[in-house]
Amino acid sequence: MRYATALEQGRLVRRYKRFFADILTMSGEPLCIHCPNTGSMLNCMSEGARVWFQRNEDPKRKLRGTWELVETPQGRLACVNTVRANRLVEEALLEGLIEPLAGFTVLKREVPYGTENSRVDFRLDYETGPAFVEVKSVTLGFGESAVAAFPDAVTTRGARHLRELAALARAGVRAVQLYCVNLTDIEAVRPAEEIDPLYAAALRDAVEAGVEVLAYGVTISPEQIRLSHRLPVKL
């Protein structure tokens, strides 16, 4: 995925009210930009961190840009725009780069399913039947480890999705939880049990029910992001 317009660099002043970030551009211009991340962004930002943003010149929009990348306190690059994960996965699916999910004939987005009023990120149709794929963006890293974790805050929605996937798997329908690790220099992924033990338990229950768990790392630059390599998941 290449950015439609070039990203600009700045320095983070603060993130607040979840969706707002104050930055200073490289020319010293103070700017309030949109933070497209509802998580805590734990271990993902610090005052003065280098950030990259996409400037917006649309007069109808209140904020003048969207935060895309950050250099973490651990020296990694992270894509903080969680919307990018689905696009990266879709791009990789269409190119056949996610080998365990290759060979589908139809890809559908945001398909209603389950009993808890959910929508799955992708439904892939094969000659043998459908596969339901839920995507999560991972940005939580630790300085002393190359293992990333999910989630970075308690997520009842994430646990609900795992329950829905588990119900499908028990009914004989292929169900997949896919972690898009939007963080460089990572070697594996695990559930963040210390943050959300209920999510970690739901993930293990889903695996026991037959849900497949996949994780893929990315390459990140201010010009483009691409899904690049499969990572092990440590349960």
PDB file of C-alpha atoms in Angstrom:
ATOM      1  CA  MET A   1       0.000   0.000   0.000  1.00  0.00           C
ATOM      2  CA  ARG A   2       1.536   3.255  -1.128  1.00  0.00           C
ATOM      3  CA  TYR A   3       0.348   6.504   0.403  1.00  0.00           C
ATOM      4  CA  ALA A   4      -1.729   8.594  -1.991  1.00  0.00           C
ATOM      5  CA  THR A   5       0.209  11.697  -0.986  1.00  0.00           C
ATOM      6  CA  ALA A   6       3.613  11.977   0.619  1.00  0.00           C
ATOM      7  CA  LEU A   7       3.735  11.837   4.410  1.00  0.00           C
ATOM      8  CA  GLU A   8       5.162  14.795   6.270  1.00  0.00           C
ATOM      9  CA  GLN A   9       7.286  14.476   9.387  1.00  0.00           C
ATOM     10  CA  GLY A  10       6.865  16.239  12.707  1.00  0.00           C
ATOM     11  CA  ARG A  11       7.235  15.839  16.454  1.00  0.00           C
ATOM     12  CA  LEU A  12       4.518  14.769  18.862  1.00  0.00           C
ATOM     13  CA  VAL A  13       3.461  17.297  21.482  1.00  0.00           C
ATOM     14  CA  ARG A  14       0.558  15.322  22.961  1.00  0.00           C
ATOM     15  CA  ARG A  15      -2.303  12.989  22.170  1.00  0.00           C
ATOM     16  CA  TYR A  16      -5.604  13.690  23.934  1.00  0.00           C
ATOM     17  CA  LYS A  17      -9.317  12.844  23.891  1.00  0.00           C
ATOM     18  CA  ARG A  18      -8.306   9.710  21.971  1.00  0.00           C
ATOM     19  CA  PHE A  19      -8.791  11.239  18.532  1.00  0.00           C
ATOM     20  CA  PHE A  20      -6.643  14.374  18.689  1.00  0.00           C
ATOM     21  CA  ALA A  21      -2.901  14.900  18.513  1.00  0.00           C
ATOM     22  CA  ASP A  22      -0.940  18.135  18.663  1.00  0.00           C
ATOM     23  CA  ILE A  23       2.293  18.109  16.702  1.00  0.00           C
ATOM     24  CA  LEU A  24       4.995  20.459  15.487  1.00  0.00           C
ATOM     25  CA  THR A  25       5.904  20.103  11.831  1.00  0.00           C
ATOM     26  CA  MET A  26       9.533  20.179  10.766  1.00  0.00           C
ATOM     27  CA  SER A  27       9.115  23.867   9.929  1.00  0.00           C
ATOM     28  CA  GLY A  28       7.858  24.558  13.460  1.00  0.00           C
ATOM     29  CA  GLU A  29       4.189  24.882  12.524  1.00  0.00           C
ATOM     30  CA  PRO A  30       1.832  23.802  15.352  1.00  0.00           C
ATOM     31  CA  LEU A  31      -0.865  21.503  14.003  1.00  0.00           C
ATOM     32  CA  CYS A  32      -3.772  19.541  15.457  1.00  0.00           C
ATOM     33  CA  ILE A  33      -4.286  16.292  13.537  1.00  0.00           C
ATOM     34  CA  HIS A  34      -6.652  13.317  13.716  1.00  0.00           C
ATOM     35  CA  CYS A  35      -5.481  10.257  15.666  1.00  0.00           C
ATOM     36  CA  PRO A  36      -7.225   7.283  13.983  1.00  0.00           C
ATOM     37  CA  ASN A  37      -6.630   4.863  16.851  1.00  0.00           C
ATOM     38  CA  THR A  38      -9.109   4.071  19.622  1.00  0.00           C
ATOM     39  CA  GLY A  39      -6.634   2.044  21.690  1.00  0.00           C
ATOM     40  CA  SER A  40      -4.361   3.225  24.461  1.00  0.00           C
ATOM     41  CA  MET A  41      -1.310   3.239  22.132  1.00  0.00           C
ATOM     42  CA  LEU A  42       0.641   1.884  25.097  1.00  0.00           C
ATOM     43  CA  ASN A  43       4.444   1.844  24.559  1.00  0.00           C
ATOM     44  CA  CYS A  44       3.795   3.408  21.180  1.00  0.00           C
ATOM     45  CA  MET A  45       4.412   7.107  21.714  1.00  0.00           C
ATOM     46  CA  SER A  46       6.219   9.631  23.856  1.00  0.00           C
ATOM     47  CA  GLU A  47       6.475  13.401  23.975  1.00  0.00           C
ATOM     48  CA  GLY A  48       8.798  14.599  21.236  1.00  0.00           C
ATOM     49  CA  ALA A  49       8.576  11.353  19.236  1.00  0.00           C
ATOM     50  CA  ARG A  50       8.986  11.524  15.490  1.00  0.00           C
ATOM     51  CA  VAL A  51       5.639  11.217  13.722  1.00  0.00           C
ATOM     52  CA  TRP A  52       4.550  11.090  10.113  1.00  0.00           C
ATOM     53  CA  PHE A  53       1.192  12.425   9.011  1.00  0.00           C
ATOM     54  CA  GLN A  54      -0.852  12.898   5.866  1.00  0.00           C
ATOM     55  CA  ARG A  55      -1.860  16.510   5.403  1.00  0.00           C
ATOM     56  CA  ASN A  56      -5.466  17.264   4.528  1.00  0.00           C
ATOM     57  CA  GLU A  57      -6.401  20.378   2.586  1.00  0.00           C
ATOM     58  CA  ASP A  58     -10.161  19.745   2.487  1.00  0.00           C
ATOM     59  CA  PRO A  59     -11.786  22.919   3.921  1.00  0.00           C
ATOM     60  CA  LYS A  60     -14.799  20.853   5.035  1.00  0.00           C
ATOM     61  CA  ARG A  61     -12.679  18.876   7.492  1.00  0.00           C
ATOM     62  CA  LYS A  62     -11.896  20.359  10.868  1.00  0.00           C
ATOM     63  CA  LEU A  63      -8.462  18.786  11.308  1.00  0.00           C
ATOM     64  CA  ARG A  64      -5.633  19.448   8.901  1.00  0.00           C
ATOM     65  CA  GLY A  65      -4.116  15.988   8.809  1.00  0.00           C
ATOM     66  CA  THR A  66      -4.151  12.328   9.855  1.00  0.00           C
ATOM     67  CA  TRP A  67      -1.505  10.681  12.005  1.00  0.00           C
ATOM     68  CA  GLU A  68      -0.061   7.622  10.232  1.00  0.00           C
ATOM     69  CA  LEU A  69       3.308   6.554  11.696  1.00  0.00           C
ATOM     70  CA  VAL A  70       5.324   7.037  14.876  1.00  0.00           C
ATOM     71  CA  GLU A  71       8.780   6.120  16.080  1.00  0.00           C
ATOM     72  CA  THR A  72       8.191   4.255  19.343  1.00  0.00           C
ATOM     73  CA  PRO A  73      10.255   4.713  22.529  1.00  0.00           C
ATOM     74  CA  GLN A  74      11.824   1.335  21.677  1.00  0.00           C
ATOM     75  CA  GLY A  75      13.085   2.665  18.334  1.00  0.00           C
ATOM     76  CA  ARG A  76      10.587   0.803  16.141  1.00  0.00           C
ATOM     77  CA  LEU A  77       8.243   2.217  13.524  1.00  0.00           C
ATOM     78  CA  ALA A  78       4.530   1.716  14.138  1.00  0.00           C
ATOM     79  CA  CYS A  79       1.541   2.412  11.923  1.00  0.00           C
ATOM     80  CA  VAL A  80      -1.024   3.875  14.322  1.00  0.00           C
ATOM     81  CA  ASN A  81      -3.801   4.238  11.754  1.00  0.00           C
ATOM     82  CA  THR A  82      -5.791   1.095  12.538  1.00  0.00           C
ATOM     83  CA  VAL A  83      -7.835   1.455   9.344  1.00  0.00           C
ATOM     84  CA  ARG A  84      -4.724   0.508   7.376  1.00  0.00           C
ATOM     85  CA  ALA A  85      -4.690  -3.075   8.704  1.00  0.00           C
ATOM     86  CA  ASN A  86      -7.729  -4.182   6.699  1.00  0.00           C
ATOM     87  CA  ARG A  87      -6.421  -2.561   3.546  1.00  0.00           C
ATOM     88  CA  LEU A  88      -3.022  -4.217   3.962  1.00  0.00           C
ATOM     89  CA  VAL A  89      -4.624  -7.603   4.516  1.00  0.00           C
ATOM     90  CA  GLU A  90      -6.989  -7.202   1.572  1.00  0.00           C
ATOM     91  CA  GLU A  91      -4.114  -6.188  -0.689  1.00  0.00           C
ATOM     92  CA  ALA A  92      -2.115  -9.248   0.428  1.00  0.00           C
ATOM     93  CA  LEU A  93      -5.128 -11.551   0.009  1.00  0.00           C
ATOM     94  CA  LEU A  94      -5.734 -10.364  -3.544  1.00  0.00           C
ATOM     95  CA  GLU A  95      -2.059 -10.845  -4.373  1.00  0.00           C
ATOM     96  CA  GLY A  96      -2.064 -14.364  -2.911  1.00  0.00           C
ATOM     97  CA  LEU A  97       0.567 -13.465  -0.294  1.00  0.00           C
ATOM     98  CA  ILE A  98      -1.294 -15.025   2.647  1.00  0.00           C
ATOM     99  CA  GLU A  99      -0.723 -18.632   1.681  1.00  0.00           C
ATOM    100  CA  PRO A 100      -3.106 -20.287   4.178  1.00  0.00           C
ATOM    101  CA  LEU A 101      -5.952 -18.205   2.715  1.00  0.00           C
ATOM    102  CA  ALA A 102      -5.052 -18.450  -0.981  1.00  0.00           C
ATOM    103  CA  GLY A 103      -7.394 -19.853  -3.615  1.00  0.00           C
ATOM    104  CA  PHE A 104     -10.655 -18.084  -2.786  1.00  0.00           C
ATOM    105  CA  THR A 105     -13.029 -17.131  -5.582  1.00  0.00           C
ATOM    106  CA  VAL A 106     -14.914 -14.246  -3.929  1.00  0.00           C
ATOM    107  CA  LEU A 107     -13.909 -11.687  -1.288  1.00  0.00           C
ATOM    108  CA  LYS A 108     -16.582  -9.773   0.609  1.00  0.00           C
ATOM    109  CA  ARG A 109     -16.015  -7.042   3.216  1.00  0.00           C
ATOM    110  CA  GLU A 110     -17.911  -6.288   6.426  1.00  0.00           C
ATOM    111  CA  VAL A 111     -20.315  -9.219   6.235  1.00  0.00           C
ATOM    112  CA  PRO A 112     -22.936  -9.543   9.026  1.00  0.00           C
ATOM    113  CA  TYR A 113     -22.676 -12.827  10.926  1.00  0.00           C
ATOM    114  CA  GLY A 114     -23.088 -14.513  14.280  1.00  0.00           C
ATOM    115  CA  THR A 115     -25.591 -14.068  17.087  1.00  0.00           C
ATOM    116  CA  GLU A 116     -24.140 -10.916  18.724  1.00  0.00           C
ATOM    117  CA  ASN A 117     -24.794  -8.435  15.902  1.00  0.00           C
ATOM    118  CA  SER A 118     -21.252  -8.638  14.502  1.00  0.00           C
ATOM    119  CA  ARG A 119     -19.644  -7.942  11.161  1.00  0.00           C
ATOM    120  CA  VAL A 120     -16.628  -9.925  10.023  1.00  0.00           C
ATOM    121  CA  ASP A 121     -13.857  -8.051   8.216  1.00  0.00           C
ATOM    122  CA  PHE A 122     -13.675 -10.509   5.304  1.00  0.00           C
ATOM    123  CA  ARG A 123     -15.670 -13.444   4.065  1.00  0.00           C
ATOM    124  CA  LEU A 124     -13.713 -15.509   1.569  1.00  0.00           C
ATOM    125  CA  ASP A 125     -15.610 -18.002  -0.577  1.00  0.00           C
ATOM    126  CA  TYR A 126     -13.932 -21.219  -1.727  1.00  0.00           C
ATOM    127  CA  GLU A 127     -15.293 -24.201  -3.626  1.00  0.00           C
ATOM    128  CA  THR A 128     -15.290 -26.033  -0.286  1.00  0.00           C
ATOM    129  CA  GLY A 129     -17.194 -23.307   1.542  1.00  0.00           C
ATOM    130  CA  PRO A 130     -16.616 -19.913   3.171  1.00  0.00           C
ATOM    131  CA  ALA A 131     -13.944 -18.664   5.548  1.00  0.00           C
ATOM    132  CA  PHE A 132     -14.642 -15.810   7.948  1.00  0.00           C
ATOM    133  CA  VAL A 133     -11.578 -13.658   8.690  1.00  0.00           C
ATOM    134  CA  GLU A 134     -11.338 -11.146  11.519  1.00  0.00           C
ATOM    135  CA  VAL A 135      -8.380  -8.696  11.394  1.00  0.00           C
ATOM    136  CA  LYS A 136      -6.762  -6.955  14.352  1.00  0.00           C
ATOM    137  CA  SER A 137      -4.009  -4.308  14.213  1.00  0.00           C
ATOM    138  CA  VAL A 138      -1.123  -4.891  16.655  1.00  0.00           C
ATOM    139  CA  THR A 139       1.145  -2.033  17.786  1.00  0.00           C
ATOM    140  CA  LEU A 140       2.035  -2.986  21.369  1.00  0.00           C
ATOM    141  CA  GLY A 141       5.739  -3.742  21.689  1.00  0.00           C
ATOM    142  CA  PHE A 142       8.207  -3.968  24.546  1.00  0.00           C
ATOM    143  CA  GLY A 143      11.803  -2.811  24.698  1.00  0.00           C
ATOM    144  CA  GLU A 144      13.117  -6.002  26.257  1.00  0.00           C
ATOM    145  CA  SER A 145      11.336  -8.344  23.834  1.00  0.00           C
ATOM    146  CA  ALA A 146      10.729  -8.882  20.117  1.00  0.00           C
ATOM    147  CA  VAL A 147       7.288 -10.340  20.894  1.00  0.00           C
ATOM    148  CA  ALA A 148       4.365  -7.966  20.272  1.00  0.00           C
ATOM    149  CA  ALA A 149       1.060  -8.282  22.129  1.00  0.00           C
ATOM    150  CA  PHE A 150      -2.642  -7.636  21.605  1.00  0.00           C
ATOM    151  CA  PRO A 151      -4.667  -5.818  22.866  1.00  0.00           C
ATOM    152  CA  ASP A 152      -3.165  -2.619  24.313  1.00  0.00           C
ATOM    153  CA  ALA A 153      -6.380  -1.938  26.272  1.00  0.00           C
ATOM    154  CA  VAL A 154      -9.354  -3.994  27.425  1.00  0.00           C
ATOM    155  CA  THR A 155     -11.465  -4.903  24.400  1.00  0.00           C
ATOM    156  CA  THR A 156     -14.914  -6.388  24.933  1.00  0.00           C
ATOM    157  CA  ARG A 157     -15.477  -6.053  21.182  1.00  0.00           C
ATOM    158  CA  GLY A 158     -12.403  -8.178  20.460  1.00  0.00           C
ATOM    159  CA  ALA A 159     -13.592 -10.880  22.856  1.00  0.00           C
ATOM    160  CA  ARG A 160     -17.017 -10.821  21.204  1.00  0.00           C
ATOM    161  CA  HIS A 161     -15.450 -11.384  17.801  1.00  0.00           C
ATOM    162  CA  LEU A 162     -13.563 -14.387  19.162  1.00  0.00           C
ATOM    163  CA  ARG A 163     -16.782 -15.844  20.558  1.00  0.00           C
ATOM    164  CA  GLU A 164     -18.456 -15.392  17.176  1.00  0.00           C
ATOM    165  CA  LEU A 165     -15.549 -17.058  15.375  1.00  0.00           C
ATOM    166  CA  ALA A 166     -15.537 -19.921  17.880  1.00  0.00           C
ATOM    167  CA  ALA A 167     -19.245 -20.526  17.294  1.00  0.00           C
ATOM    168  CA  LEU A 168     -18.613 -20.735  13.549  1.00  0.00           C
ATOM    169  CA  ALA A 169     -15.744 -23.153  14.027  1.00  0.00           C
ATOM    170  CA  ARG A 170     -17.850 -25.415  16.247  1.00  0.00           C
ATOM    171  CA  ALA A 171     -20.482 -25.440  13.494  1.00  0.00           C
ATOM    172  CA  GLY A 172     -17.885 -26.628  10.987  1.00  0.00           C
ATOM    173  CA  VAL A 173     -17.311 -23.265   9.277  1.00  0.00           C
ATOM    174  CA  ARG A 174     -13.754 -22.089   8.726  1.00  0.00           C
ATOM    175  CA  ALA A 175     -12.954 -19.159  11.037  1.00  0.00           C
ATOM    176  CA  VAL A 176      -9.703 -17.188  11.176  1.00  0.00           C
ATOM    177  CA  GLN A 177      -8.289 -14.567  13.527  1.00  0.00           C
ATOM    178  CA  LEU A 178      -5.537 -12.664  11.704  1.00  0.00           C
ATOM    179  CA  TYR A 179      -3.191 -10.262  13.499  1.00  0.00           C
ATOM    180  CA  CYS A 180      -1.652  -7.570  11.302  1.00  0.00           C
ATOM    181  CA  VAL A 181       1.457  -6.540  13.235  1.00  0.00           C
ATOM    182  CA  ASN A 182       1.953  -2.892  12.311  1.00  0.00           C
ATOM    183  CA  LEU A 183       5.245  -2.660  14.158  1.00  0.00           C
ATOM    184  CA  THR A 184       8.769  -3.253  12.866  1.00  0.00           C
ATOM    185  CA  ASP A 185      11.407  -5.619  14.307  1.00  0.00           C
ATOM    186  CA  ILE A 186       8.903  -8.083  15.742  1.00  0.00           C
ATOM    187  CA  GLU A 187       9.429 -11.854  15.753  1.00  0.00           C
ATOM    188  CA  ALA A 188       6.196 -13.193  17.296  1.00  0.00           C
ATOM    189  CA  VAL A 189       2.807 -12.219  18.729  1.00  0.00           C
ATOM    190  CA  ARG A 190       1.035 -13.161  21.970  1.00  0.00           C
ATOM    191  CA  PRO A 191      -2.172 -12.231  23.797  1.00  0.00           C
ATOM    192  CA  ALA A 192      -1.607  -9.399  26.304  1.00  0.00           C
ATOM    193  CA  GLU A 193      -2.959 -11.338  29.271  1.00  0.00           C
ATOM    194  CA  GLU A 194      -1.582  -8.762  31.702  1.00  0.00           C
ATOM    195  CA  ILE A 195      -3.851  -6.127  30.111  1.00  0.00           C
ATOM    196  CA  ASP A 196      -6.967  -8.120  29.216  1.00  0.00           C
ATOM    197  CA  PRO A 197      -7.085 -11.628  30.710  1.00  0.00           C
ATOM    198  CA  LEU A 198     -10.630 -12.152  29.414  1.00  0.00           C
ATOM    199  CA  TYR A 199      -9.479 -11.563  25.839  1.00  0.00           C
ATOM    200  CA  ALA A 200      -6.562 -13.960  26.311  1.00  0.00           C
ATOM    201  CA  ALA A 201      -8.945 -16.606  27.661  1.00  0.00           C
ATOM    202  CA  ALA A 202     -11.349 -16.027  24.754  1.00  0.00           C
ATOM    203  CA  LEU A 203      -8.491 -16.490  22.287  1.00  0.00           C
ATOM    204  CA  ARG A 204      -7.489 -19.806  23.828  1.00  0.00           C
ATOM    205  CA  ASP A 205     -11.127 -20.938  23.878  1.00  0.00           C
ATOM    206  CA  ALA A 206     -11.420 -19.994  20.190  1.00  0.00           C
ATOM    207  CA  VAL A 207      -8.329 -21.985  19.290  1.00  0.00           C
ATOM    208  CA  GLU A 208      -9.717 -24.981  21.182  1.00  0.00           C
ATOM    209  CA  ALA A 209     -12.956 -24.609  19.203  1.00  0.00           C
ATOM    210  CA  GLY A 210     -11.016 -24.769  15.936  1.00  0.00           C
ATOM    211  CA  VAL A 211     -10.396 -21.123  15.057  1.00  0.00           C
ATOM    212  CA  GLU A 212      -7.209 -20.640  13.053  1.00  0.00           C
ATOM    213  CA  VAL A 213      -4.878 -17.917  14.317  1.00  0.00           C
ATOM    214  CA  LEU A 214      -2.497 -16.222  11.885  1.00  0.00           C
ATOM    215  CA  ALA A 215      -0.107 -13.305  12.329  1.00  0.00           C
ATOM    216  CA  TYR A 216       1.787 -11.338   9.700  1.00  0.00           C
ATOM    217  CA  GLY A 217       4.430  -8.669  10.027  1.00  0.00           C
ATOM    218  CA  VAL A 218       4.853  -5.628   7.812  1.00  0.00           C
ATOM    219  CA  THR A 219       7.525  -3.475   6.279  1.00  0.00           C
ATOM    220  CA  ILE A 220       6.994   0.208   7.035  1.00  0.00           C
ATOM    221  CA  SER A 221       8.381   3.360   5.473  1.00  0.00           C
ATOM    222  CA  PRO A 222       7.020   6.893   4.997  1.00  0.00           C
ATOM    223  CA  GLU A 223       6.339   5.906   1.381  1.00  0.00           C
ATOM    224  CA  GLN A 224       4.528   2.599   1.771  1.00  0.00           C
ATOM    225  CA  ILE A 225       3.495  -0.287   4.031  1.00  0.00           C
ATOM    226  CA  ARG A 226       3.253  -3.911   2.967  1.00  0.00           C
ATOM    227  CA  LEU A 227       2.335  -7.181   4.625  1.00  0.00           C
ATOM    228  CA  SER A 228       5.546  -9.132   4.305  1.00  0.00           C
ATOM    229  CA  HIS A 229       6.066 -12.239   6.444  1.00  0.00           C
ATOM    230  CA  ARG A 230       4.275 -14.698   8.666  1.00  0.00           C
ATOM    231  CA  LEU A 231       4.936 -14.619  12.412  1.00  0.00           C
ATOM    232  CA  PRO A 232       4.407 -17.288  15.076  1.00  0.00           C
ATOM    233  CA  VAL A 233       1.660 -16.811  17.641  1.00  0.00           C
ATOM    234  CA  LYS A 234       2.544 -17.689  21.236  1.00  0.00           C
ATOM    235  CA  LEU A 235      -0.562 -18.751  23.125  1.00  0.00           C
TER     236      LEU A 235
END
